[in-house]
Structures are given as structure tokens and as C-alpha cells.
Amino acid sequence: MTTTLLLHQRLDLNPFLQKDDILVVLLASFIILPLSLLRDMTPLAKFSIFSVLTFVGIVMIIVVIYFMNPGDEVRLDGGTVGENWFKIKTDMFESLGTFVLLYVCQNYAHLTYESLDPKIRNIKTWKKVSTYSLSLAGVISLVVGIFVYITFWQKAKDNIFEMYPALPAIDISKILLCVTMLLTFPLPFFTCREIVVLVALDCFSVCGGGRNNGGRGSANMDNMSQQLRAPLLTLEEGNEWDENGVGIDEGPKIKGLSKEEVGSGAPGMFEDILAQPSVVHQQQPAWLIPGEGRQLTTTYHVVVTVSLLSVITTLAILAPSLGDVLDLVGCATGSVIGFVLPALFSFKLDGYSHLALLIFMVGAVVGVVGTVFSLRKLIQDMA
């Protein structure tokens, strides 16, 4: 929906395409769907440099417009220093969810790690990639936020391009942002689809589907939970299917780390992963590609992808405001994923620490307060 709003504002579109619902469906069907049908993020890596250059260009345009102030009609007069920088508005609590979502990147981490070239797929490279990318994203966000705010002060809105007058540079920025959003949408979509597959696999195991030992499906759960304790690491072996559709676990080996390097981490964290090999026989579900642990067959892949995208598109059309949705989802779930759960994991693995307690308290307060205010605003906008 954000893409359609940007396209509508001061862009000369056909009256037929100026209907939000129709434009959303067309974009979802002919651009987002083909990209979402990809099985991994590797092909999208080609668009990474384009996305980076796009955001750098947008930042430069915003900064230049601030200093040039075309026609003396862009920059607005602000209030006092106290009003501009220290006054706390009540609507700040309603927008907490959007800020919280900035700290939720766990859903991309594993897929991004696996998309790296196998020759450089190791912890050392991953640290560089994650550090550089997060640093660049932080700088871009700060520069855009600061310059937009000092341009419009108290009248600043979440849709920054809506506030600027009709300028060719702003129209170019809108187009660049729209293209970038369309190309990057599959990234969170891949994560959502993978979660659906993993949940289906868990249900298959628990229900005992296709097991060779009398239908008991819980024998492999302890082994699976051990593998989940290895963060951001691709396993060379483990929970894979052979050509006969039988799952064989030969004991996971962690790529990029030696046993000594792993042992230097938290005490007792990886000993169970590096235990002696064990063999667990489990019939592969018919809806998985033979030899693949998480890839659906073509029919199921298309059905799941189209179904998920249809639900997302429908919710996007029905949502009264994208900001309201981001605020509510960010407060209700983002605070749990980004703050509460990491703190609890720290308590479990490393024991009590003041930092973990602080993170837990911040997440809990933001989650409760932000959810109440954002839910109230959503109800008001829907009325």
C-alpha cells in the first residue's frame, strides 16, 4: 500500500490505476509474486547494490533540498528549542512499534547467512557483512530522520514525501523507493514461508507421519532442539533426506568453526551438538523435494506462496493505515522478538545479568504501553 500511495502522489497515472485496490493487486501479481516464487535469496543479491545506491541517492536529495530550499517554500519555521527537541507528545507512544521493528532482524539473519557464497560463508565474513550493513542502515536512517525533521519540525509526518512540494527530485525519489520496496519485499516473505514449512515439519514429526518405528514421532524432537541451539550456523549434516526419502542425522558439524572455536563460547552450549553421531530414521514427507530438508515440491511451493501472498495482499488492502499496522505489530510482537525473548535466552544460557534484565524490562514496558496506545489508535481510525 505504501508503494501505491507514493505512485499516486503527483505522478500522472491512468485513472484506472489510481484505484488503490487494483494497483496493489497488479503489483502483487506481476512483480512481487514472480520474485516470491524464488526458492532462496541468492538471486536477489544482485539487487543489493541497487538498493544501497537508491537509499544513498534519496538521502542526498533530501539533504540538498534542505540546503537549497527551492522557492523558500520547503523549510518551515520551528518553535523554541524546548518545543522542537525536548517536548514529548502523547502520539509518541502510538509510534513505538515502528521503532521497535528496527531492532527485529532475526528473521532475516539465517536466510541472509545461507545466501552468502559457500566460499566465504563463515563467521568471520558474516560479522563483517552484518556490521557493515547495520551500520550503513543506521547512518541512512539517522540522516533522513534528522534532515526531514529540521525541515518540517512539528509538522513532520511518517510519509516524508507527502510533505514536500511538487519537485522533480522528489518524484524521482518516490520512483526509486517504490522499485526498492518491490524488490526487497521477498526477503521477509521467504522467512514467513520458511516458518510455515518448519511448522509443518514439526507437526509431521510430532504426529508420527511416515515413521518406521510404529508411528512414534517424538523421538527426534530432542535431536532437533539441539540443532536449534547453534545460532546462525549452517549444518553440514543433520536432518537431511537421502534419495530414498529417509531422514539421516549423522551428527551436525558446524561450518566455519572448529571444535576448539566452538568450545570457546558459552560453557556447555555446543557440547550436545558435537556429540557422537546418531542415526534417526524418519520417512520424508511427500511434499518435500527428495534430498532437501526444507524445500517444497513445485506444486506445494506454488500453492503456499500464492496463498500467503493473497492473505498479505488482502490485509494490505483492508488496513486503514500502514502506520497503524506497523505500530501495533511492532509493539505486540516486535518487542517480544527483539527484546523479551533474547533476554530470556540469555537468562537460560548465561544466567542472570543486569544487561539482560534491562533489555527484558525495556521490551516488556514498550510492548505493553505501545500495544495499548497503538490498538486504541487503530480502533479510532477504523471507526
GROMACS .gro file of C-alpha atoms in nm:
model
  383
    1MET     CA    1   0.000   0.000   0.000
    2THR     CA    2   0.288   0.238   0.069
    3THR     CA    3   0.410   0.183  -0.287
    4THR     CA    4   0.069   0.270  -0.432
    5LEU     CA    5   0.046   0.588  -0.222
    6LEU     CA    6   0.388   0.700  -0.343
    7LEU     CA    7   0.296   0.631  -0.703
    8HIS     CA    8  -0.028   0.826  -0.672
    9GLN     CA    9   0.120   1.141  -0.525
   10ARG     CA   10   0.192   1.386  -0.806
   11LEU     CA   11   0.257   1.109  -1.058
   12ASP     CA   12   0.042   1.110  -1.369
   13LEU     CA   13  -0.124   0.768  -1.362
   14ASN     CA   14  -0.413   0.637  -1.566
   15PRO     CA   15  -0.743   0.688  -1.375
   16PHE     CA   16  -0.789   0.310  -1.377
   17LEU     CA   17  -0.456   0.266  -1.197
   18GLN     CA   18  -0.537   0.537  -0.944
   19LYS     CA   19  -0.761   0.290  -0.763
   20ASP     CA   20  -0.554   0.158  -0.474
   21ASP     CA   21  -0.702  -0.191  -0.471
   22ILE     CA   22  -0.645  -0.251  -0.841
   23LEU     CA   23  -0.290  -0.117  -0.836
   24VAL     CA   24  -0.200  -0.329  -0.532
   25VAL     CA   25  -0.330  -0.646  -0.697
   26LEU     CA   26  -0.143  -0.571  -1.022
   27LEU     CA   27   0.186  -0.504  -0.845
   28ALA     CA   28   0.146  -0.813  -0.629
   29SER     CA   29   0.059  -1.035  -0.924
   30PHE     CA   30   0.311  -0.928  -1.186
   31ILE     CA   31   0.612  -0.812  -0.982
   32ILE     CA   32   0.604  -0.942  -0.625
   33LEU     CA   33   0.467  -1.290  -0.700
   34PRO     CA   34   0.739  -1.390  -0.953
   35LEU     CA   35   1.009  -1.274  -0.711
   36SER     CA   36   0.842  -1.451  -0.418
   37LEU     CA   37   0.833  -1.779  -0.612
   38LEU     CA   38   1.213  -1.793  -0.590
   39ARG     CA   39   1.335  -2.058  -0.350
   40ASP     CA   40   1.615  -1.860  -0.185
   41MET     CA   41   1.759  -1.511  -0.159
   42THR     CA   42   2.068  -1.571  -0.375
   43PRO     CA   43   1.920  -1.426  -0.700
   44LEU     CA   44   1.807  -1.117  -0.509
   45ALA     CA   45   2.165  -1.045  -0.407
   46LYS     CA   46   2.208  -0.876  -0.745
   47PHE     CA   47   1.962  -0.609  -0.633
   48SER     CA   48   2.150  -0.532  -0.311
   49ILE     CA   49   2.386  -0.278  -0.463
   50PHE     CA   50   2.092  -0.113  -0.639
   51SER     CA   51   1.901  -0.083  -0.310
   52VAL     CA   52   2.203   0.068  -0.136
   53LEU     CA   53   2.261   0.320  -0.415
   54THR     CA   54   1.890   0.404  -0.417
   55PHE     CA   55   1.881   0.493  -0.050
   56VAL     CA   56   2.205   0.688  -0.076
   57GLY     CA   57   2.051   0.885  -0.363
   58ILE     CA   58   1.735   0.955  -0.163
   59VAL     CA   59   1.944   1.079   0.130
   60MET     CA   60   2.141   1.311  -0.096
   61ILE     CA   61   1.821   1.452  -0.248
   62ILE     CA   62   1.670   1.523   0.095
   63VAL     CA   63   1.988   1.691   0.220
   64VAL     CA   64   2.030   1.903  -0.097
   65ILE     CA   65   1.666   2.016  -0.087
   66TYR     CA   66   1.708   2.122   0.275
   67PHE     CA   67   2.004   2.347   0.199
   68MET     CA   68   1.872   2.480  -0.135
   69ASN     CA   69   1.515   2.535  -0.008
   70PRO     CA   70   1.362   2.579  -0.357
   71GLY     CA   71   1.134   2.880  -0.373
   72ASP     CA   72   1.171   2.929   0.002
   73GLU     CA   73   0.871   2.701   0.042
   74VAL     CA   74   1.026   2.382   0.178
   75ARG     CA   75   1.180   2.466   0.514
   76LEU     CA   76   0.932   2.564   0.783
   77ASP     CA   77   0.987   2.772   1.093
   78GLY     CA   78   1.004   2.565   1.407
   79GLY     CA   79   0.921   2.655   1.763
   80THR     CA   80   1.155   2.705   2.052
   81VAL     CA   81   1.444   2.471   2.128
   82GLY     CA   82   1.242   2.309   2.402
   83GLU     CA   83   0.940   2.253   2.177
   84ASN     CA   84   1.149   2.118   1.891
   85TRP     CA   85   1.382   1.884   2.076
   86PHE     CA   86   1.255   1.812   2.427
   87LYS     CA   87   0.876   1.821   2.419
   88ILE     CA   88   0.723   1.473   2.449
   89LYS     CA   89   0.399   1.424   2.257
   90THR     CA   90   0.139   1.168   2.352
   91ASP     CA   91   0.137   1.021   2.000
   92MET     CA   92   0.496   0.909   2.058
   93PHE     CA   93   0.363   0.604   2.245
   94GLU     CA   94   0.148   0.513   1.946
   95SER     CA   95   0.456   0.509   1.719
   96LEU     CA   96   0.677   0.297   1.942
   97GLY     CA   97   0.604  -0.012   1.733
   98THR     CA   98   0.764   0.133   1.422
   99PHE     CA   99   1.087   0.199   1.613
  100VAL     CA  100   1.080  -0.145   1.773
  101LEU     CA  101   1.065  -0.314   1.433
  102LEU     CA  102   1.404  -0.160   1.353
  103TYR     CA  103   1.556  -0.391   1.615
  104VAL     CA  104   1.393  -0.705   1.478
  105CYS     CA  105   1.623  -0.859   1.219
  106GLN     CA  106   1.646  -1.218   1.347
  107ASN     CA  107   1.403  -1.332   1.082
  108TYR     CA  108   1.647  -1.235   0.805
  109ALA     CA  109   1.971  -1.343   0.968
  110HIS     CA  110   1.978  -1.713   0.889
  111LEU     CA  111   1.849  -1.678   0.533
  112THR     CA  112   2.097  -1.399   0.466
  113TYR     CA  113   2.383  -1.610   0.602
  114GLU     CA  114   2.285  -1.901   0.380
  115SER     CA  115   2.268  -1.672   0.076
  116LEU     CA  116   2.641  -1.596   0.104
  117ASP     CA  117   2.873  -1.764  -0.144
  118PRO     CA  118   2.983  -2.101   0.004
  119LYS     CA  119   3.347  -1.996  -0.040
  120ILE     CA  120   3.305  -1.708   0.205
  121ARG     CA  121   3.025  -1.847   0.420
  122ASN     CA  122   3.187  -1.836   0.762
  123ILE     CA  123   3.151  -1.647   1.088
  124LYS     CA  124   3.429  -1.401   1.010
  125THR     CA  125   3.262  -1.289   0.685
  126TRP     CA  126   2.920  -1.285   0.848
  127LYS     CA  127   3.043  -1.048   1.118
  128LYS     CA  128   3.168  -0.807   0.851
  129VAL     CA  129   2.851  -0.829   0.644
  130SER     CA  130   2.617  -0.778   0.939
  131THR     CA  131   2.826  -0.500   1.093
  132TYR     CA  132   2.868  -0.301   0.771
  133SER     CA  133   2.506  -0.340   0.662
  134LEU     CA  134   2.357  -0.246   1.000
  135SER     CA  135   2.594   0.049   1.034
  136LEU     CA  136   2.505   0.178   0.688
  137ALA     CA  137   2.133   0.134   0.756
  138GLY     CA  138   2.168   0.321   1.084
  139VAL     CA  139   2.350   0.613   0.925
  140ILE     CA  140   2.097   0.641   0.642
  141SER     CA  141   1.802   0.631   0.883
  142LEU     CA  142   1.955   0.895   1.111
  143VAL     CA  143   2.041   1.133   0.828
  144VAL     CA  144   1.694   1.105   0.671
  145GLY     CA  145   1.518   1.141   1.006
  146ILE     CA  146   1.721   1.441   1.121
  147PHE     CA  147   1.703   1.639   0.796
  148VAL     CA  148   1.332   1.572   0.743
  149TYR     CA  149   1.260   1.679   1.100
  150ILE     CA  150   1.463   2.001   1.086
  151THR     CA  151   1.291   2.079   0.756
  152PHE     CA  152   0.932   2.049   0.878
  153TRP     CA  153   0.973   2.040   1.257
  154GLN     CA  154   0.641   1.982   1.436
  155LYS     CA  155   0.457   1.922   1.107
  156ALA     CA  156   0.674   1.627   1.008
  157LYS     CA  157   0.481   1.312   0.913
  158ASP     CA  158   0.570   0.946   0.875
  159ASN     CA  159   0.518   0.967   0.496
  160ILE     CA  160   0.802   1.209   0.430
  161PHE     CA  161   0.737   1.260   0.058
  162GLU     CA  162   0.381   1.375   0.126
  163MET     CA  163   0.514   1.693   0.290
  164TYR     CA  164   0.736   1.813   0.005
  165PRO     CA  165   0.604   2.036  -0.275
  166ALA     CA  166   0.592   1.914  -0.635
  167LEU     CA  167   0.959   1.878  -0.730
  168PRO     CA  168   1.116   1.656  -0.998
  169ALA     CA  169   1.375   1.536  -0.747
  170ILE     CA  170   1.104   1.421  -0.507
  171ASP     CA  171   0.923   1.236  -0.786
  172ILE     CA  172   1.247   1.059  -0.875
  173SER     CA  173   1.292   0.965  -0.509
  174LYS     CA  174   0.942   0.818  -0.499
  175ILE     CA  175   1.006   0.601  -0.802
  176LEU     CA  176   1.339   0.479  -0.665
  177LEU     CA  177   1.183   0.396  -0.329
  178CYS     CA  178   0.892   0.213  -0.492
  179VAL     CA  179   1.126  -0.003  -0.700
  180THR     CA  180   1.340  -0.081  -0.397
  181MET     CA  181   1.039  -0.180  -0.187
  182LEU     CA  182   0.911  -0.411  -0.460
  183LEU     CA  183   1.250  -0.580  -0.494
  184THR     CA  184   1.305  -0.623  -0.119
  185PHE     CA  185   0.955  -0.747  -0.029
  186PRO     CA  186   1.050  -1.114  -0.096
  187LEU     CA  187   1.310  -1.105   0.184
  188PRO     CA  188   1.061  -1.112   0.475
  189PHE     CA  189   0.828  -1.323   0.261
  190PHE     CA  190   1.089  -1.600   0.234
  191THR     CA  191   1.115  -1.603   0.612
  192CYS     CA  192   0.737  -1.629   0.652
  193ARG     CA  193   0.718  -1.916   0.404
  194GLU     CA  194   1.007  -2.100   0.567
  195ILE     CA  195   0.837  -2.073   0.906
  196VAL     CA  196   0.526  -2.233   0.756
  197VAL     CA  197   0.739  -2.521   0.624
  198LEU     CA  198   0.919  -2.567   0.956
  199VAL     CA  199   0.591  -2.569   1.149
  200ALA     CA  200   0.454  -2.827   0.905
  201LEU     CA  201   0.768  -3.039   0.956
  202ASP     CA  202   0.729  -3.017   1.334
  203CYS     CA  203   0.366  -3.126   1.307
  204PHE     CA  204   0.468  -3.410   1.077
  205SER     CA  205   0.728  -3.529   1.330
  206VAL     CA  206   0.504  -3.493   1.634
  207CYS     CA  207   0.213  -3.669   1.466
  208GLY     CA  208   0.445  -3.954   1.363
  209GLY     CA  209   0.372  -3.926   0.994
  210GLY     CA  210   0.561  -4.187   0.794
  211ARG     CA  211   0.786  -4.308   1.077
  212ASN     CA  212   0.931  -4.655   1.055
  213ASN     CA  213   0.909  -4.737   1.426
  214GLY     CA  214   0.540  -4.772   1.485
  215GLY     CA  215   0.434  -4.414   1.430
  216ARG     CA  216   0.611  -4.259   1.727
  217GLY     CA  217   0.703  -3.905   1.622
  218SER     CA  218   0.868  -3.757   1.928
  219ALA     CA  219   1.198  -3.947   1.923
  220ASN     CA  220   1.365  -3.690   1.701
  221MET     CA  221   1.247  -3.380   1.891
  222ASP     CA  222   1.541  -3.372   2.134
  223ASN     CA  223   1.783  -3.403   1.844
  224MET     CA  224   1.606  -3.122   1.660
  225SER     CA  225   1.613  -2.895   1.964
  226GLN     CA  226   1.988  -2.949   1.994
  227GLN     CA  227   2.043  -2.823   1.641
  228LEU     CA  228   1.833  -2.514   1.703
  229ARG     CA  229   2.076  -2.409   1.974
  230ALA     CA  230   2.351  -2.337   1.719
  231PRO     CA  231   2.295  -1.972   1.621
  232LEU     CA  232   2.337  -1.852   1.263
  233LEU     CA  233   2.529  -2.161   1.158
  234THR     CA  234   2.465  -2.387   0.861
  235LEU     CA  235   2.491  -2.756   0.942
  236GLU     CA  236   2.690  -2.978   0.707
  237GLU     CA  237   2.489  -3.280   0.809
  238GLY     CA  238   2.176  -3.339   1.008
  239ASN     CA  239   1.803  -3.353   0.939
  240GLU     CA  240   1.869  -3.415   0.570
  241TRP     CA  241   1.686  -3.662   0.350
  242ASP     CA  242   1.854  -3.924   0.133
  243GLU     CA  243   1.735  -4.023  -0.215
  244ASN     CA  244   1.502  -4.283  -0.062
  245GLY     CA  245   1.319  -4.024   0.144
  246VAL     CA  246   1.468  -4.131   0.477
  247GLY     CA  247   1.596  -3.870   0.717
  248ILE     CA  248   1.951  -3.937   0.837
  249ASP     CA  249   2.119  -3.747   1.116
  250GLU     CA  250   2.493  -3.816   1.126
  251GLY     CA  251   2.562  -3.557   1.390
  252PRO     CA  252   2.582  -3.191   1.281
  253LYS     CA  253   2.915  -3.033   1.202
  254ILE     CA  254   2.932  -2.657   1.217
  255LYS     CA  255   3.073  -2.485   0.910
  256GLY     CA  256   3.332  -2.219   0.963
  257LEU     CA  257   3.419  -2.319   1.321
  258SER     CA  258   3.649  -2.581   1.465
  259LYS     CA  259   3.558  -2.773   1.778
  260GLU     CA  260   3.804  -2.561   1.974
  261GLU     CA  261   3.648  -2.237   1.843
  262VAL     CA  262   3.301  -2.355   1.931
  263GLY     CA  263   3.420  -2.465   2.272
  264SER     CA  264   3.546  -2.116   2.343
  265GLY     CA  265   3.188  -1.989   2.353
  266ALA     CA  266   2.941  -2.021   2.637
  267PRO     CA  267   3.028  -2.315   2.865
  268GLY     CA  268   2.830  -2.627   2.777
  269MET     CA  269   2.649  -2.454   2.489
  270PHE     CA  270   2.757  -2.676   2.199
  271GLU     CA  271   2.872  -2.997   2.366
  272ASP     CA  272   2.550  -3.175   2.283
  273ILE     CA  273   2.578  -3.067   1.917
  274LEU     CA  274   2.927  -3.211   1.888
  275ALA     CA  275   2.823  -3.540   2.045
  276GLN     CA  276   2.876  -3.877   1.881
  277PRO     CA  277   2.681  -3.938   1.558
  278SER     CA  278   2.336  -4.082   1.591
  279VAL     CA  279   2.102  -4.221   1.329
  280VAL     CA  280   1.733  -4.139   1.322
  281HIS     CA  281   1.511  -4.284   1.051
  282GLN     CA  282   1.209  -4.083   0.950
  283GLN     CA  283   1.016  -4.103   0.630
  284GLN     CA  284   1.034  -3.784   0.427
  285PRO     CA  285   0.703  -3.601   0.378
  286ALA     CA  286   0.567  -3.632   0.026
  287TRP     CA  287   0.551  -3.255  -0.005
  288LEU     CA  288   0.929  -3.210   0.023
  289ILE     CA  289   1.178  -3.237  -0.262
  290PRO     CA  290   1.379  -3.561  -0.225
  291GLY     CA  291   1.715  -3.487  -0.066
  292GLU     CA  292   1.605  -3.144   0.059
  293GLY     CA  293   1.522  -3.065   0.419
  294ARG     CA  294   1.305  -2.754   0.376
  295GLN     CA  295   1.220  -2.718   0.006
  296LEU     CA  296   0.865  -2.792  -0.102
  297THR     CA  297   0.782  -2.966  -0.427
  298THR     CA  298   0.680  -2.735  -0.708
  299THR     CA  299   0.306  -2.779  -0.659
  300TYR     CA  300   0.314  -2.719  -0.283
  301HIS     CA  301   0.568  -2.438  -0.327
  302VAL     CA  302   0.336  -2.251  -0.563
  303VAL     CA  303   0.026  -2.316  -0.351
  304VAL     CA  304   0.187  -2.197  -0.029
  305THR     CA  305   0.343  -1.893  -0.196
  306VAL     CA  306   0.024  -1.782  -0.368
  307SER     CA  307  -0.184  -1.842  -0.054
  308LEU     CA  308   0.047  -1.641   0.169
  309LEU     CA  309   0.074  -1.356  -0.080
  310SER     CA  310  -0.305  -1.349  -0.124
  311VAL     CA  311  -0.357  -1.317   0.252
  312ILE     CA  312  -0.092  -1.044   0.278
  313THR     CA  313  -0.237  -0.852  -0.018
  314THR     CA  314  -0.590  -0.875   0.123
  315LEU     CA  315  -0.478  -0.746   0.464
  316ALA     CA  316  -0.285  -0.463   0.296
  317ILE     CA  317  -0.597  -0.355   0.109
  318LEU     CA  318  -0.821  -0.374   0.417
  319ALA     CA  319  -0.579  -0.200   0.654
  320PRO     CA  320  -0.691   0.158   0.727
  321SER     CA  321  -0.333   0.279   0.766
  322LEU     CA  322   0.005   0.116   0.718
  323GLY     CA  323   0.139   0.316   1.011
  324ASP     CA  324  -0.129   0.179   1.243
  325VAL     CA  325  -0.046  -0.177   1.141
  326LEU     CA  326   0.329  -0.128   1.187
  327ASP     CA  327   0.278   0.030   1.528
  328LEU     CA  328   0.051  -0.246   1.655
  329VAL     CA  329   0.255  -0.535   1.515
  330GLY     CA  330   0.580  -0.378   1.629
  331CYS     CA  331   0.463  -0.327   1.986
  332ALA     CA  332   0.277  -0.655   2.021
  333THR     CA  333   0.530  -0.887   1.855
  334GLY     CA  334   0.845  -0.686   1.776
  335SER     CA  335   0.910  -0.608   2.142
  336VAL     CA  336   0.884  -0.978   2.225
  337ILE     CA  337   1.112  -1.089   1.940
  338GLY     CA  338   1.366  -0.809   1.970
  339PHE     CA  339   1.388  -0.766   2.347
  340VAL     CA  340   1.194  -1.009   2.567
  341LEU     CA  341   1.295  -1.341   2.408
  342PRO     CA  342   1.668  -1.254   2.370
  343ALA     CA  343   1.677  -1.158   2.738
  344LEU     CA  344   1.509  -1.484   2.839
  345PHE     CA  345   1.751  -1.682   2.622
  346SER     CA  346   2.037  -1.503   2.794
  347PHE     CA  347   1.897  -1.597   3.135
  348LYS     CA  348   1.873  -1.959   3.022
  349LEU     CA  349   2.218  -1.988   2.861
  350ASP     CA  350   2.437  -1.750   3.062
  351GLY     CA  351   2.243  -1.694   3.381
  352TYR     CA  352   2.132  -1.365   3.532
  353SER     CA  353   2.289  -1.038   3.417
  354HIS     CA  354   2.193  -0.674   3.468
  355LEU     CA  355   2.204  -0.611   3.092
  356ALA     CA  356   1.964  -0.895   3.017
  357LEU     CA  357   1.728  -0.770   3.288
  358LEU     CA  358   1.740  -0.417   3.145
  359ILE     CA  359   1.662  -0.546   2.793
  360PHE     CA  360   1.375  -0.755   2.931
  361MET     CA  361   1.225  -0.461   3.121
  362VAL     CA  362   1.251  -0.226   2.822
  363GLY     CA  363   1.082  -0.481   2.597
  364ALA     CA  364   0.808  -0.552   2.847
  365VAL     CA  365   0.727  -0.184   2.910
  366VAL     CA  366   0.738  -0.088   2.542
  367GLY     CA  367   0.531  -0.391   2.448
  368VAL     CA  368   0.252  -0.328   2.699
  369VAL     CA  369   0.234   0.053   2.675
  370GLY     CA  370   0.284   0.066   2.299
  371THR     CA  371   0.028  -0.206   2.230
  372VAL     CA  372  -0.240  -0.029   2.434
  373PHE     CA  373  -0.188   0.308   2.263
  374SER     CA  374  -0.145   0.168   1.910
  375LEU     CA  375  -0.453  -0.055   1.946
  376ARG     CA  376  -0.657   0.242   2.063
  377LYS     CA  377  -0.545   0.447   1.762
  378LEU     CA  378  -0.621   0.160   1.522
  379ILE     CA  379  -0.974   0.131   1.661
  380GLN     CA  380  -1.023   0.508   1.630
  381ASP     CA  381  -0.909   0.508   1.266
  382MET     CA  382  -1.133   0.213   1.179
  383ALA     CA  383  -1.440   0.378   1.336
   0.00000   0.00000   0.00000
